[in-house]
Amino acid sequence: LITASILSKKLAASPDALVLDVKVGSGAFMKSAEDARALAVALTETAVAAGCRTTAVISDMSQPLAPALGNALEVAEVMRVLTGETAGPLVQICVALGGVLLADAGLAGDVQEGADRIAAALAGGQVAERFGRMVAAQGGPVAFVDAWARFLPEATVIREVAAPVSGYVSAIDGEALGLAVVRLGGGRQVEGDLVDPAVGLSGIVRLGDRVTKGAALAQVHAAREDSARAAEKAVRAAITLSDTPPLRPELIRERIG
């Protein structure tokens, strides 16, 4: 049922090639490597049998790809990437997936060439320019790419989540962080809920970071003080600190297909 649900919409578009990003980790639907691999194999085998060249990339989601969660906050992070202000895992996964797609579609000689072309388009501003055209074509601000901060809403309450002790960030419960954002109003808990695009989390620490007691683990963006306090408590509970640094997970676990 999961395989059919995922593939039906994609195969209906009759793509020349398909690259699927199968996440694994605390913030993913598939929490274990075994379950993620089983899903990736089922997806690729089914899609290939339907006549579509398909590759599945199993990637890590034991922590957020970017240091922000929430509608406007995630858009802001995307714009920083598109305009070259920041890099990191979000850029790495986009370049990696894009490289596979260009190679599978016959638009690049191999995956590395495809990845290089994606990275060059990103660095050269072509990706940001095309995104701006997409926004304008759908009725958005023509100047969005050049002045995106003007158009994104800001929360009325912003609080830092202070680390209770000093230590290394050894685990992050991505699902718990996501639910904290939903409870802030960044997602629907029941049908009919209004979504607040301004709320969420920013400045989220990463696995392996060394923090001192009182330093920020993240910032909570909320509409009210009471919801900010509840989110602060949830974020603190979702981030584990230890005396020894953890092994940093590989972003790309495996490629199938």
mmCIF file of N, CA and C in Angstrom, residues 3 20 23 27 37 43-44 54 56 58 69 75 82 87 104 106 110-111 131 137 141 159 163 196 210 214 255:
data_model
loop_
_atom_site.group_PDB
_atom_site.id
_atom_site.type_symbol
_atom_site.label_atom_id
_atom_site.label_comp_id
_atom_site.label_asym_id
_atom_site.label_seq_id
_atom_site.Cartn_x
_atom_site.Cartn_y
_atom_site.Cartn_z
ATOM 1 N N THR A 3 3.974 1.510 -1.115
ATOM 2 C CA THR A 3 4.622 1.577 -2.428
ATOM 3 C C THR A 3 3.662 2.118 -3.480
ATOM 4 N N LEU A 20 14.161 8.655 -6.090
ATOM 5 C CA LEU A 20 13.391 8.677 -4.852
ATOM 6 C C LEU A 20 14.331 8.828 -3.663
ATOM 7 N N LYS A 23 14.088 8.409 3.257
ATOM 8 C CA LYS A 23 14.712 8.859 4.495
ATOM 9 C C LYS A 23 14.716 7.752 5.548
ATOM 10 N N GLY A 27 13.605 11.346 12.336
ATOM 11 C CA GLY A 27 12.672 12.269 11.715
ATOM 12 C C GLY A 27 11.997 11.722 10.480
ATOM 13 N N ARG A 37 15.514 0.275 3.666
ATOM 14 C CA ARG A 37 16.031 -0.454 2.508
ATOM 15 C C ARG A 37 14.932 -1.291 1.858
ATOM 16 N N LEU A 43 10.129 0.056 -3.985
ATOM 17 C CA LEU A 43 9.833 1.188 -4.865
ATOM 18 C C LEU A 43 10.559 1.073 -6.199
ATOM 19 N N THR A 44 11.846 0.761 -6.149
ATOM 20 C CA THR A 44 12.612 0.691 -7.398
ATOM 21 C C THR A 44 12.157 -0.478 -8.257
ATOM 22 N N THR A 54 14.489 3.973 -12.489
ATOM 23 C CA THR A 54 14.321 4.501 -11.132
ATOM 24 C C THR A 54 15.517 4.180 -10.251
ATOM 25 N N ALA A 56 16.704 4.737 -6.076
ATOM 26 C CA ALA A 56 16.350 5.176 -4.726
ATOM 27 C C ALA A 56 17.626 5.495 -3.964
ATOM 28 N N ILE A 58 18.941 6.209 -0.205
ATOM 29 C CA ILE A 58 18.606 6.159 1.216
ATOM 30 C C ILE A 58 19.465 7.203 1.927
ATOM 31 N N LEU A 69 12.855 24.592 11.222
ATOM 32 C CA LEU A 69 11.619 23.852 10.980
ATOM 33 C C LEU A 69 10.461 24.837 11.074
ATOM 34 N N VAL A 75 11.428 28.262 4.345
ATOM 35 C CA VAL A 75 11.574 29.016 3.095
ATOM 36 C C VAL A 75 12.774 29.952 3.202
ATOM 37 N N LEU A 82 19.809 29.194 -1.879
ATOM 38 C CA LEU A 82 19.729 29.598 -3.285
ATOM 39 C C LEU A 82 20.573 30.831 -3.583
ATOM 40 N N ALA A 87 25.504 26.818 3.235
ATOM 41 C CA ALA A 87 25.619 25.515 2.577
ATOM 42 C C ALA A 87 25.202 24.451 3.597
ATOM 43 N N ASP A 104 20.542 9.602 -14.849
ATOM 44 C CA ASP A 104 19.515 8.626 -15.228
ATOM 45 C C ASP A 104 18.680 9.108 -16.409
ATOM 46 N N GLY A 106 19.831 10.825 -18.847
ATOM 47 C CA GLY A 106 20.684 10.968 -20.015
ATOM 48 C C GLY A 106 21.155 12.383 -20.274
ATOM 49 N N ASP A 110 27.583 10.881 -16.246
ATOM 50 C CA ASP A 110 27.543 10.030 -15.058
ATOM 51 C C ASP A 110 27.048 10.871 -13.887
ATOM 52 N N VAL A 111 26.938 10.231 -12.721
ATOM 53 C CA VAL A 111 26.381 10.904 -11.548
ATOM 54 C C VAL A 111 27.246 12.088 -11.126
ATOM 55 N N PHE A 131 13.830 29.844 -9.774
ATOM 56 C CA PHE A 131 12.865 29.806 -8.678
ATOM 57 C C PHE A 131 12.057 31.100 -8.633
ATOM 58 N N ALA A 137 5.305 33.350 -11.665
ATOM 59 C CA ALA A 137 4.322 32.716 -12.547
ATOM 60 C C ALA A 137 3.091 32.244 -11.785
ATOM 61 N N PRO A 141 5.365 37.495 -5.461
ATOM 62 C CA PRO A 141 6.097 38.745 -5.707
ATOM 63 C C PRO A 141 7.207 38.565 -6.738
ATOM 64 N N ARG A 159 11.990 32.793 21.561
ATOM 65 C CA ARG A 159 12.683 32.418 22.801
ATOM 66 C C ARG A 159 13.803 31.440 22.490
ATOM 67 N N ALA A 163 20.558 25.111 26.850
ATOM 68 C CA ALA A 163 21.030 23.771 27.201
ATOM 69 C C ALA A 163 21.059 23.622 28.718
ATOM 70 N N ASP A 196 -0.205 28.554 10.993
ATOM 71 C CA ASP A 196 0.513 29.815 11.180
ATOM 72 C C ASP A 196 1.870 29.693 10.497
ATOM 73 N N ARG A 210 29.317 20.730 20.190
ATOM 74 C CA ARG A 210 29.644 20.895 21.600
ATOM 75 C C ARG A 210 28.940 22.150 22.107
ATOM 76 N N GLY A 214 23.528 26.581 29.233
ATOM 77 C CA GLY A 214 22.941 27.889 28.983
ATOM 78 C C GLY A 214 23.003 28.346 27.541
ATOM 79 N N ARG A 255 22.670 3.753 -2.334
ATOM 80 C CA ARG A 255 21.948 4.029 -3.579
ATOM 81 C C ARG A 255 21.513 2.705 -4.176
#
